[in-house]
XYZ file of C-alpha atoms in Angstrom:
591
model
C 187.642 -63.062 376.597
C 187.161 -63.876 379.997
C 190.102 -64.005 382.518
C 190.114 -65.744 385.864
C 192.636 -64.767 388.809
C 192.515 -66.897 391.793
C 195.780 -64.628 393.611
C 193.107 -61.497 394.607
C 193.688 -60.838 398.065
C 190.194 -58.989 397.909
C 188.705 -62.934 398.117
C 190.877 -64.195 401.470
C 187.347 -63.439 403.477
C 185.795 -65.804 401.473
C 187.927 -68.821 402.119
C 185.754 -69.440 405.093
C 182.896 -70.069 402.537
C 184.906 -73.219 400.479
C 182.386 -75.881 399.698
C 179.693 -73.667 399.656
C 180.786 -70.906 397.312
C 183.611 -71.000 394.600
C 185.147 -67.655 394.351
C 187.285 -66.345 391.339
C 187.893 -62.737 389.648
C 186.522 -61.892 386.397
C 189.193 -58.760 385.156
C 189.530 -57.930 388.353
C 186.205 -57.933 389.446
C 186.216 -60.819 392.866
C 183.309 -63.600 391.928
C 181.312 -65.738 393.666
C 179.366 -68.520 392.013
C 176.829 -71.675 393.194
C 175.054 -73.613 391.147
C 170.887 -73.694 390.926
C 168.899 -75.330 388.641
C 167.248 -73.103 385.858
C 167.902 -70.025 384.526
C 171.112 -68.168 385.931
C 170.927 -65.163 388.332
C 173.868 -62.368 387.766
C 174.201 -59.557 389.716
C 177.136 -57.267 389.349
C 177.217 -54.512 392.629
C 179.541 -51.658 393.095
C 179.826 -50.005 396.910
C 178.417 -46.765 395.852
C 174.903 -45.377 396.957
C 172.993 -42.082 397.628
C 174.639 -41.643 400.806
C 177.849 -40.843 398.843
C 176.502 -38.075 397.253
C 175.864 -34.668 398.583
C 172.518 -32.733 398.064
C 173.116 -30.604 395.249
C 174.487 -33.409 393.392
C 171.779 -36.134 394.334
C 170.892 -38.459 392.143
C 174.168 -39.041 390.266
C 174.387 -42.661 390.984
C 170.488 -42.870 390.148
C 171.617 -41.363 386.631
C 174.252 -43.432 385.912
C 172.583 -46.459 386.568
C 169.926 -45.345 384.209
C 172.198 -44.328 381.559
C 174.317 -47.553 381.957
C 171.021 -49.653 381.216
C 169.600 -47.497 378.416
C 171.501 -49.944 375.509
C 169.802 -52.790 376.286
C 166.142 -51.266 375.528
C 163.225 -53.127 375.056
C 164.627 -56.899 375.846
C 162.666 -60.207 376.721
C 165.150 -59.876 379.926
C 164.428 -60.123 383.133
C 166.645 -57.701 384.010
C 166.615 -54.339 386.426
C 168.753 -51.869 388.808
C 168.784 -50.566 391.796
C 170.618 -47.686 393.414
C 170.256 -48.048 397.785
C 172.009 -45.928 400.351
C 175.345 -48.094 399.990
C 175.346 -50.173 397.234
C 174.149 -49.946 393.344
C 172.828 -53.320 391.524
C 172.702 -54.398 387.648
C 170.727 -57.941 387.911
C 169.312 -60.254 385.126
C 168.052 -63.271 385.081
C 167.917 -65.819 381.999
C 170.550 -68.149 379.933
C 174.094 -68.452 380.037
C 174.298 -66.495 376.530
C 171.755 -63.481 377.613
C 173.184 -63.196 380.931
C 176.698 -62.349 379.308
C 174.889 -60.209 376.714
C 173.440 -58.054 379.744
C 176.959 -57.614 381.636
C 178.309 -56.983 379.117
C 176.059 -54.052 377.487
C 175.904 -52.772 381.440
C 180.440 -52.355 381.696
C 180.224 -50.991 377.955
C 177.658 -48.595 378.952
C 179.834 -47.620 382.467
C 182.764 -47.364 379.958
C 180.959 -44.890 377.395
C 178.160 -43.671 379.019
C 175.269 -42.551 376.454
C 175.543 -38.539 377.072
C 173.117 -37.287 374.456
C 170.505 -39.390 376.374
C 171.360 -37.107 379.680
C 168.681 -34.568 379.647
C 166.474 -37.174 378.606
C 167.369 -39.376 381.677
C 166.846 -36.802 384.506
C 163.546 -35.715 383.371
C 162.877 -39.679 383.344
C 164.322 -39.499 387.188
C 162.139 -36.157 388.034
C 159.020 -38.100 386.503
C 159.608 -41.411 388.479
C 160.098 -39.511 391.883
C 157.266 -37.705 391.509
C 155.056 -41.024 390.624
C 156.682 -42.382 394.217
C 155.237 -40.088 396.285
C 156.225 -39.902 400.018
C 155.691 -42.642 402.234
C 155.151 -42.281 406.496
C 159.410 -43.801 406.664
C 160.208 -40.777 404.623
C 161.401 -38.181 406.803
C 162.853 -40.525 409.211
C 166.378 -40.351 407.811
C 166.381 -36.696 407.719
C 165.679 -36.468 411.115
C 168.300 -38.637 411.947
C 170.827 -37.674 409.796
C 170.076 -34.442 408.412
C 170.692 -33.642 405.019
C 173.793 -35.631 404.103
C 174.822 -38.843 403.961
C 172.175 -41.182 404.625
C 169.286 -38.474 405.667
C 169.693 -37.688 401.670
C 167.271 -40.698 401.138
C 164.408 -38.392 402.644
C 165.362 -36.011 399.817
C 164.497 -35.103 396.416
C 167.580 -35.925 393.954
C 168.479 -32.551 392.980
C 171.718 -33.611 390.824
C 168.507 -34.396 388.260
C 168.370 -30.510 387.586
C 171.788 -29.140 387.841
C 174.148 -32.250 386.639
C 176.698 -31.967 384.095
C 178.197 -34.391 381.579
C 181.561 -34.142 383.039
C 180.510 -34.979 386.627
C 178.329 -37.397 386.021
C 181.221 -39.029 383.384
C 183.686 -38.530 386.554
C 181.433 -39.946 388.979
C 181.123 -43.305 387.039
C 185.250 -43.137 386.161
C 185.843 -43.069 389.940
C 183.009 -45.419 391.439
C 182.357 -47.764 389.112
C 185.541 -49.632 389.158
C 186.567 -53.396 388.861
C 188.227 -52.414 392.267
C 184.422 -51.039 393.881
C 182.499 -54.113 392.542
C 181.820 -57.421 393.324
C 179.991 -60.183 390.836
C 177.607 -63.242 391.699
C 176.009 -65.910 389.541
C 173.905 -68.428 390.422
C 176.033 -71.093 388.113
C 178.735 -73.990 388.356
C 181.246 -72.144 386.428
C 181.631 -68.689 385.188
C 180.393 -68.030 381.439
C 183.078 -67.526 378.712
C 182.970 -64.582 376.648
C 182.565 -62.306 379.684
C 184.138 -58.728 379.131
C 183.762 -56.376 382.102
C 186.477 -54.578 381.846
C 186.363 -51.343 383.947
C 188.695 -48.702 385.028
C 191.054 -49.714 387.844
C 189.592 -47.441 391.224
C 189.765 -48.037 394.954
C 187.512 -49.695 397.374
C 185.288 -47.113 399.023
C 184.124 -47.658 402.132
C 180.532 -47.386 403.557
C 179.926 -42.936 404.476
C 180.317 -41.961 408.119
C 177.121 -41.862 409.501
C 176.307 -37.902 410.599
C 173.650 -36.906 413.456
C 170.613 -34.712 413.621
C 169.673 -35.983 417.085
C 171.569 -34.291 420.024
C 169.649 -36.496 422.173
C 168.018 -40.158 422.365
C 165.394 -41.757 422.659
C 163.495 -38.827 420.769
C 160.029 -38.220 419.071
C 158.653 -35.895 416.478
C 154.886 -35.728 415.383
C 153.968 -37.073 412.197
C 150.777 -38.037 409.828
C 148.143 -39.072 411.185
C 147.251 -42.936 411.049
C 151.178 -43.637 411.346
C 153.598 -44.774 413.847
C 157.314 -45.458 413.222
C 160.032 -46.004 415.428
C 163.990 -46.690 413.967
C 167.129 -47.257 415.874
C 170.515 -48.290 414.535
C 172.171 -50.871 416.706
C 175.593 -52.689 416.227
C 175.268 -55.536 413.360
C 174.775 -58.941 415.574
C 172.933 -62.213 415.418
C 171.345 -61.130 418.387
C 169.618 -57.977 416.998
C 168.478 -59.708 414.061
C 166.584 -61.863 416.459
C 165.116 -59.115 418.396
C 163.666 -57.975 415.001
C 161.929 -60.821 414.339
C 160.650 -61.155 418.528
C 159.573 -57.485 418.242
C 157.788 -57.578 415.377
C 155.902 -60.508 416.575
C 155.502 -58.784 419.824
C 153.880 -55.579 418.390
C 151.262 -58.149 416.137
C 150.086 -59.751 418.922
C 149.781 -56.481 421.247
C 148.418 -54.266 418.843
C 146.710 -56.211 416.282
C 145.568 -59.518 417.923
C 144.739 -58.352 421.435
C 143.885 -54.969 421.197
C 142.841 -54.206 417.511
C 144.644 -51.106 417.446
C 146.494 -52.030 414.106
C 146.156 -54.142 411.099
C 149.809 -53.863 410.280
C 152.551 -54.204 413.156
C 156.166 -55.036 411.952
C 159.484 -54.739 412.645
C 162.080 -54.977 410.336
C 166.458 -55.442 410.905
C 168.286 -53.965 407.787
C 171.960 -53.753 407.426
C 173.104 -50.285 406.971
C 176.860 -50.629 406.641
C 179.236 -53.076 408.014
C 179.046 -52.645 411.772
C 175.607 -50.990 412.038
C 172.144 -51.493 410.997
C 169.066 -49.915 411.100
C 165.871 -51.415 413.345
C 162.616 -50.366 411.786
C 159.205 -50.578 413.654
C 155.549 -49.731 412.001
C 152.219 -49.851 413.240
C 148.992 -48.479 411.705
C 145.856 -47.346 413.350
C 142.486 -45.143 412.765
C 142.444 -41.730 414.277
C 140.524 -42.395 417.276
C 142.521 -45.315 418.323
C 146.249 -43.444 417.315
C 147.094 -42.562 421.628
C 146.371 -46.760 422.477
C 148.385 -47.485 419.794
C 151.246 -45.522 420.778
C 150.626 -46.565 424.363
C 150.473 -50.147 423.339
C 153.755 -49.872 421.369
C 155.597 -48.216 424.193
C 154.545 -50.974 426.835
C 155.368 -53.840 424.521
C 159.066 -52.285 424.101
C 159.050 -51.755 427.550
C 158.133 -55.492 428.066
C 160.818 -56.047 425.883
C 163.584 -53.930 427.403
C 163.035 -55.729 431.149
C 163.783 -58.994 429.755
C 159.831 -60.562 429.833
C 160.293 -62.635 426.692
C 158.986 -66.065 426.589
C 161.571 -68.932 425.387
C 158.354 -70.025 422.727
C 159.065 -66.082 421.789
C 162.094 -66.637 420.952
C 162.237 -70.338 419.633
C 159.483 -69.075 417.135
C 161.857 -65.657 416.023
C 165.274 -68.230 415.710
C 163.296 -71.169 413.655
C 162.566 -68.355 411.347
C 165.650 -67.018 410.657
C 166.944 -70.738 410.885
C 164.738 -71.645 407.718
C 166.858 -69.638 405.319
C 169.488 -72.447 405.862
C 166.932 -75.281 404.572
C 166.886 -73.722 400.966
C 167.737 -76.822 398.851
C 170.246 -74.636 396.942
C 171.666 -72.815 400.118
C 175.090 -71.821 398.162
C 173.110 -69.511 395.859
C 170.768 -67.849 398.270
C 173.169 -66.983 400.075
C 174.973 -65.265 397.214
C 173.338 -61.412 397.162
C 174.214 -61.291 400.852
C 178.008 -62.580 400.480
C 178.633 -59.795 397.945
C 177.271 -56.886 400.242
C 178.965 -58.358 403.063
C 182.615 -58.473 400.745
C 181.642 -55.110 399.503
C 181.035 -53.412 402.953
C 183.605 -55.473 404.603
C 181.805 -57.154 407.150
C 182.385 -60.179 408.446
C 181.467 -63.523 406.572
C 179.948 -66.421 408.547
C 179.573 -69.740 407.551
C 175.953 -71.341 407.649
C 177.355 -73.234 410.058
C 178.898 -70.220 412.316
C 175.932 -68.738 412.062
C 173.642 -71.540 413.122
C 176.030 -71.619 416.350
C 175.606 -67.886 417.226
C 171.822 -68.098 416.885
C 171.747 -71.235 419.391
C 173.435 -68.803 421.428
C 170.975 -66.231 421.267
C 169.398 -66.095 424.945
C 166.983 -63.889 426.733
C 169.431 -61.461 428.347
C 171.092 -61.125 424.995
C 167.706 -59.744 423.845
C 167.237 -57.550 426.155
C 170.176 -55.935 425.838
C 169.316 -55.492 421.682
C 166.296 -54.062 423.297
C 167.762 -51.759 426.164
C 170.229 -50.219 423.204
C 167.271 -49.642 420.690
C 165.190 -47.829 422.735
C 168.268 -46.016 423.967
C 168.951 -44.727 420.479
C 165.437 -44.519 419.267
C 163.429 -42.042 417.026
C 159.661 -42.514 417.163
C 157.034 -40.681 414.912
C 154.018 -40.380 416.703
C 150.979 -39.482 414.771
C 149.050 -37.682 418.027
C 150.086 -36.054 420.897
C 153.789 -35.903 422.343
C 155.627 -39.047 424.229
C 157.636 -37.009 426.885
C 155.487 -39.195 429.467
C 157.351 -42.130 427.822
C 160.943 -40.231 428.430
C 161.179 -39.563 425.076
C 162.919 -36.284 424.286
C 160.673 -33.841 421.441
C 163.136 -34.096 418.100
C 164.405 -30.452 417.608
C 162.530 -28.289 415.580
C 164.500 -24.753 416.646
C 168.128 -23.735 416.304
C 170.397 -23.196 418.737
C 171.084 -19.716 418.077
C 170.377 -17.377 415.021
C 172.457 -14.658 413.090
C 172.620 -10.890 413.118
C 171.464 -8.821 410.222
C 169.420 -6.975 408.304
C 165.352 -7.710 409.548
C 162.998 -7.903 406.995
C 159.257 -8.661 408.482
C 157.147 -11.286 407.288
C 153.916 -9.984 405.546
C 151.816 -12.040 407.093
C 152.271 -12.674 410.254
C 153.802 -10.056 412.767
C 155.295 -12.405 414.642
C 157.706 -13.572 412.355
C 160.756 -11.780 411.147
C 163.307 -13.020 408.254
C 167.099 -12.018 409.068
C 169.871 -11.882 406.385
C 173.115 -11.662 407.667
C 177.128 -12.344 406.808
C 177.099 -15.500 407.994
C 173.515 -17.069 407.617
C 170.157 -16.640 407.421
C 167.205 -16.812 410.453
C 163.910 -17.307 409.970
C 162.348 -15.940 413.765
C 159.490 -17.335 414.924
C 157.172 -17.369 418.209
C 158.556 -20.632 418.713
C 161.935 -20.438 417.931
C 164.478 -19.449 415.386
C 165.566 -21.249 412.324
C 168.426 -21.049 410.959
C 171.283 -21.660 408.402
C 174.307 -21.017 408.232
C 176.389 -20.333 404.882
C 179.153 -22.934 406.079
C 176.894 -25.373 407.036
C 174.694 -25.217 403.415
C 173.980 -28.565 402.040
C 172.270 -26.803 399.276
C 170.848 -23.436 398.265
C 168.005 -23.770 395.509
C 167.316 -20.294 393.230
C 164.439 -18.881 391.491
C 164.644 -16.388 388.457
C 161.922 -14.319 390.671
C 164.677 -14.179 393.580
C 163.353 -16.910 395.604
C 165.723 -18.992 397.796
C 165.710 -22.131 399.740
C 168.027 -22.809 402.079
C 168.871 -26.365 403.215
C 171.446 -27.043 406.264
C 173.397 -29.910 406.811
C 171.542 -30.365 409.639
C 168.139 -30.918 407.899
C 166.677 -27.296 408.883
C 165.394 -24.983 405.904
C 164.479 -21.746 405.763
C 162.745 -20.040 402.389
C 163.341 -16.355 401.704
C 160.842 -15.611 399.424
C 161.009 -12.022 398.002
C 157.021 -11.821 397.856
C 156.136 -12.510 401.337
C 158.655 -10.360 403.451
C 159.299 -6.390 403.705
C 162.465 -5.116 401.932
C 164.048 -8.263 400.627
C 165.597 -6.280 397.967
C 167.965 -7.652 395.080
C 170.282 -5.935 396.618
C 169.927 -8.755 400.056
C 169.642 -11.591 397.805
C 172.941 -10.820 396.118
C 174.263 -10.892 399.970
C 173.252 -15.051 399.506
C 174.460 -15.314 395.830
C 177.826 -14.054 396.951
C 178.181 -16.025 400.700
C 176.847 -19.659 399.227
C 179.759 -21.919 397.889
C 178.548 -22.262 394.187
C 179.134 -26.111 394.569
C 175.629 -25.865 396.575
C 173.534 -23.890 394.110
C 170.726 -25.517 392.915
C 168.677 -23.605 390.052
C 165.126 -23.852 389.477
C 163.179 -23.173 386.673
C 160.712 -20.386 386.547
C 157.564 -20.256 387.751
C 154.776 -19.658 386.362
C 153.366 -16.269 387.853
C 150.064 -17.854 389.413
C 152.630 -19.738 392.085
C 154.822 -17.702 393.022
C 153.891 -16.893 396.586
C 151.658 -14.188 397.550
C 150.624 -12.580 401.522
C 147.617 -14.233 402.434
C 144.698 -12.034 404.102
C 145.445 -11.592 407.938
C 143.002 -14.148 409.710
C 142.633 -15.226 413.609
C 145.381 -18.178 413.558
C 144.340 -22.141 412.748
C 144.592 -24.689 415.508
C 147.611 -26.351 414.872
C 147.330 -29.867 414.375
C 150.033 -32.939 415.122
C 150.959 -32.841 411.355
C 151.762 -29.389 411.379
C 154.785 -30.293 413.328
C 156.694 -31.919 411.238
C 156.417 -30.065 407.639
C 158.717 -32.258 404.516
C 161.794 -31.112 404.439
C 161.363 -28.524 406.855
C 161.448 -28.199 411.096
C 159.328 -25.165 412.187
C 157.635 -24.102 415.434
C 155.116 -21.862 416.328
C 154.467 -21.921 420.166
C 155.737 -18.948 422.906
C 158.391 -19.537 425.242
C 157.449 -18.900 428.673
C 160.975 -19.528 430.248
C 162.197 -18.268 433.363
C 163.900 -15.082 432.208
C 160.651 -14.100 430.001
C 159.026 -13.970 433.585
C 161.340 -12.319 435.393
C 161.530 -9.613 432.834
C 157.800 -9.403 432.388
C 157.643 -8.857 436.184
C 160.453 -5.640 436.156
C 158.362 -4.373 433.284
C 155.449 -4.486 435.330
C 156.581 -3.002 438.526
C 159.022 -0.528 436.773
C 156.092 1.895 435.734
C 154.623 1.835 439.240
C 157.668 2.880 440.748
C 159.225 5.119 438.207
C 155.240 7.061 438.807
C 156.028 6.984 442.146
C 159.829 8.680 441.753
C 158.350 11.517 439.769
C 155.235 11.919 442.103
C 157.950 12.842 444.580
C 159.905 14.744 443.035
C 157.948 17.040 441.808
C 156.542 17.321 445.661
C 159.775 17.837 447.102
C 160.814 20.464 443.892
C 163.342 18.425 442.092
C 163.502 18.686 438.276
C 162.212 15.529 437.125
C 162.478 15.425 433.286
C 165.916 13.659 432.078
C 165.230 11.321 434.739
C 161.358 10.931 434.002
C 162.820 10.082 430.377
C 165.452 7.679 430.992
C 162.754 5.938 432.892
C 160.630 5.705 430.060
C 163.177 4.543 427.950
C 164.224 1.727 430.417
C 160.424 0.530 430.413
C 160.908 0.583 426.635
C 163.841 -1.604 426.335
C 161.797 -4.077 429.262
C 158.808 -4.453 427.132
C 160.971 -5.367 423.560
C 163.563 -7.730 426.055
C 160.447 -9.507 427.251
C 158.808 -9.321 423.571
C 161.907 -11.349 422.250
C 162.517 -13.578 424.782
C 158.600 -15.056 424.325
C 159.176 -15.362 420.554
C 162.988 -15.934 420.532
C 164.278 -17.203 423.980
C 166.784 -14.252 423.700
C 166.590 -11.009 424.842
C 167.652 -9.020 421.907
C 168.081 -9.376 418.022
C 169.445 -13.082 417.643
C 173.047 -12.719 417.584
């Protein structure tokens, strides 16, 4: 039986909305209905999304959606989910009786979730991620965010592997609650016979956002044919309208004038409720990749200094305007009422937010545009864009761990370190590291491979096969220092790939792609800092003046041989200081 209760403080927000929206509960669930001719539109969403989860876990709300819609089978329905960063969404579409029919099966299902269809369900998951495949946005919210929070969407949903019936069951008790949802319809009244009766919960609010990026505007190097730039800026009219102006601004530039592009877009997506997240593509063929990213750096710039004509921005406000001339405005507007509720930000009338977008101006712009670029991440698919003041993404660590040194295989040049606290991969470039405090996740092998993921998005593989002396004795030392929460295990392999030295060849020519590996940030040039020069230099002129000492000594009679050898050995220590400091930036074992 449905129940209606009209006290729920959780609906104040929405008194703005009156003649527009109606707004009930539905066991405690808040509503909001508006009529539309046709078939009825029901979507019931609960404030939970990947960037809840942690890595080893990921995929948990992915499952239980899944499992929750398993019931209703095959079904003349029009009727999905869909799990996002914040939110998850049941929808149907069809008559008053099948629409009740579907919410209801769905809060059965979150009730009594089907567990002897688990198994069954993640190797559905594994199977539909690896039909996705990985798109040129991929690997933007890692580099922003690392690997928590919302940099998981760049990841694969481990929780599909390692997920037990308990946590998924308390995941569902604990998120998908009456008090975490909200429920629209595109009706005149809400449909008897209703039951969504869920356990009572709490309200969760939208993740902290975490940072990769120590510094903004930054770039990395990505595939070629690909450009991508993202920013999050504060939630505003204003910035919605810069969207639209900028995307319009990159088609013209890149695509009608200069034929660098096909596609040029931008897009504005709300991320939680004070911040959302600008998005800007462009594609372009290989010999036309450095215009491109030239042409999309002067059109910001245009941008940023305020040189926006008022038809520019007429054209991007009439067409946000025309979402307000839907002839059923109450229920369009529905889907983006409930988020809004959900997240808790603010709710504007269609008549509020007609105002603010009259008030939109140029200088308003270009301030959306001056904060954008300020907090930018572009993916260039050539060369750098320091000439641009862009700072290079880091692909290094700060600073490595001490430890036991186990030599790669294959190239001389780069050295695995275990240690107490972390592991370090050392390269020519830089180190990599992670530490076992900071481990979002640490996936295992039965042939004693490890991968280790940090929270800050680096990764570093110890794989047995392909470095000196990585006994089982060393990969117990991970076993035991990893919180068990972040083990991840892997099946076998089979024994063709598991990971063999290659043959020692003269090194590739790196290419722009090589730069930015999934899932990984590696490095392979030399530093040639200040120190490694002024140690090269003592290591040079040491020998000619420790030749000359002894040369006079032995003229003037002196015994020469303690000091002839503590000479040697200081040219020794010279030669490995300015060895380390060209692949490590440090003088001595990474500390």
């Amino acid at each position: 039986m449905t129940t209606h209760d009209t006290s729920a403080t959780a609906l104040d927000a929405l008194e703005v909305l009156d003649g527009i929206v109606r707004h009930t509960t539905v066991h405690g669930i808040p509503t909001l209905f508006a009529p539309r001719p046709g078939e009825i539109t029901a979507g019931l969403v609960f404030r939970v999304g990947r960037a809840d989860e942690i890595l080893p876990a990921s995929g948990i709300t992915h499952l239980v959606e899944h499992l929750a819609l398993y019931r209703l089978g095959l079904s003349d329905l029009h009727y999905n989910g869909a799990t996002a960063d914040t939110y998850t969404l049941f929808h149907v579409t069809g008559d008053e009786d099948e629409v009740v029919t579907y919410l209801n099966s769905v809060c059965e299902a979150l009730r009594d979730l089907p567990m002897d269809r688990l198994e069954t369900e993640k190797e559905i998951l594994r199977t539909e991620a690896g039909s996705r495949g990985q798109g040129a946005l991929s690997q933007m919210p890692l580099w922003r965010y690392g690997a928590q929070g919302y940099g998981l969407s760049s990841y694969e949903e481990h929780g599909t592997r390692t997920l037990t019936p308990d946590q998924v069951r308390h995941w569902a008790e604990t998120r998908f609650t009456r008090d975490n949802a909200v429920l629209f319809l595109t009706a005149d009244h809400v449909p008897d016979g209703l039951d969504l009766s869920l356990p009572a919960g709490r309200r969760f609010p939208t993740p902290a956002p975490s940072s990769a990026l120590p510094v903004t505007p930054a770039y990395l190097r990505g595939e070629e044919g690909h450009l991508v730039f993202t920013s999050v800026l504060r939630r505003s009219t204003a910035a919605s309208v810069f969207a639209e102006v900028l995307g319009r601004a990159l088609f013209q530039d890149l695509r009608q004038k200069s034929g660098y592009s096909y596609s040029a877009e931008a897009d504005y997506s709300p991320r939680d409720a004070d911040f959302a997240t600008l998005t800007a593509y462009a594609d372009a063929l290989p010999q036309k990749q450095d215009a491109a990213v030239g042409g999309f750096v002067d059109a910001f710039a245009r941008l940023r200094a305020g040189r926006i004509e008022e038809a520019e921005l007429n054209s991007a406000r009439g067409k946000v305007l025309k979402r307000y001339d839907a002839p059923d405005l109450g229920a369009a507007l529905l889907p983006s009422y409930a988020l809004s509720l959900l997240t808790g930000h603010p709710i504007l009338t269609p008549e509020q937010h007609r105002a603010e977008l009259e008030a939109v101006g140029v200088a308003e712009l270009r301030e959306v545009a001056r904060e954008a670029w300020d907090g930018g991440l572009l993916q260039v698919p050539s060369r750098g864009a320091d000439w641009a003041g862009l700072t290079p993404a880091p692909q290094f660590s700060p600073s490595g761990v001490s430890g036991t040194l186990h030599p790669s295989l294959e190239d001389d040049d780069v050295t695995l370190i275990i240690g107490e606290a972390g592991v370090t991969l050392s390269t020519p470039g830089g180190l990599v590291t992670v530490r076992y405090d900071g481990c979002a996740a640490m996936t295992t092998r039965p042939d004693g491979a490890r991968g280790l993921t940090g929270l800050d998005g680096f990764r570093v593989a110890v794989e047995p096969t392909l470095f000196g002396d990585v006994t089982a004795e060393r990969i117990a030392v991970l076993d035991k220092a990893v919180p068990a929460a972040a083990v991840v295990p892997l099946p076998a392999r089979p024994p063709e790939e598991i990971p063999h030295p290659r043959e020692r060849t003269a090194p590739a020519p790196r290419t722009p792609a090589d730069e930015s590996k999934q899932g990984e940030r590696r490095g392979a040039a030399g530093r040639v800092s200040g120190h490694f020069v002024l140690v090269t230099a003592l290591a040079t002129l040491w020998p000619v003046l420790l030749v000359t000492l002894v040369v006079n000594g032995i003229k003037g009679s002196e015994p020469m041989g303690l000091a002839a050898l503590a000479g040697c050995a200081l040219e020794f220590l010279l030669i490995r200081a300015a060895r380390n400091l060209y692949r490590t930036g440090q003088p001595t074992t990474p500390q």
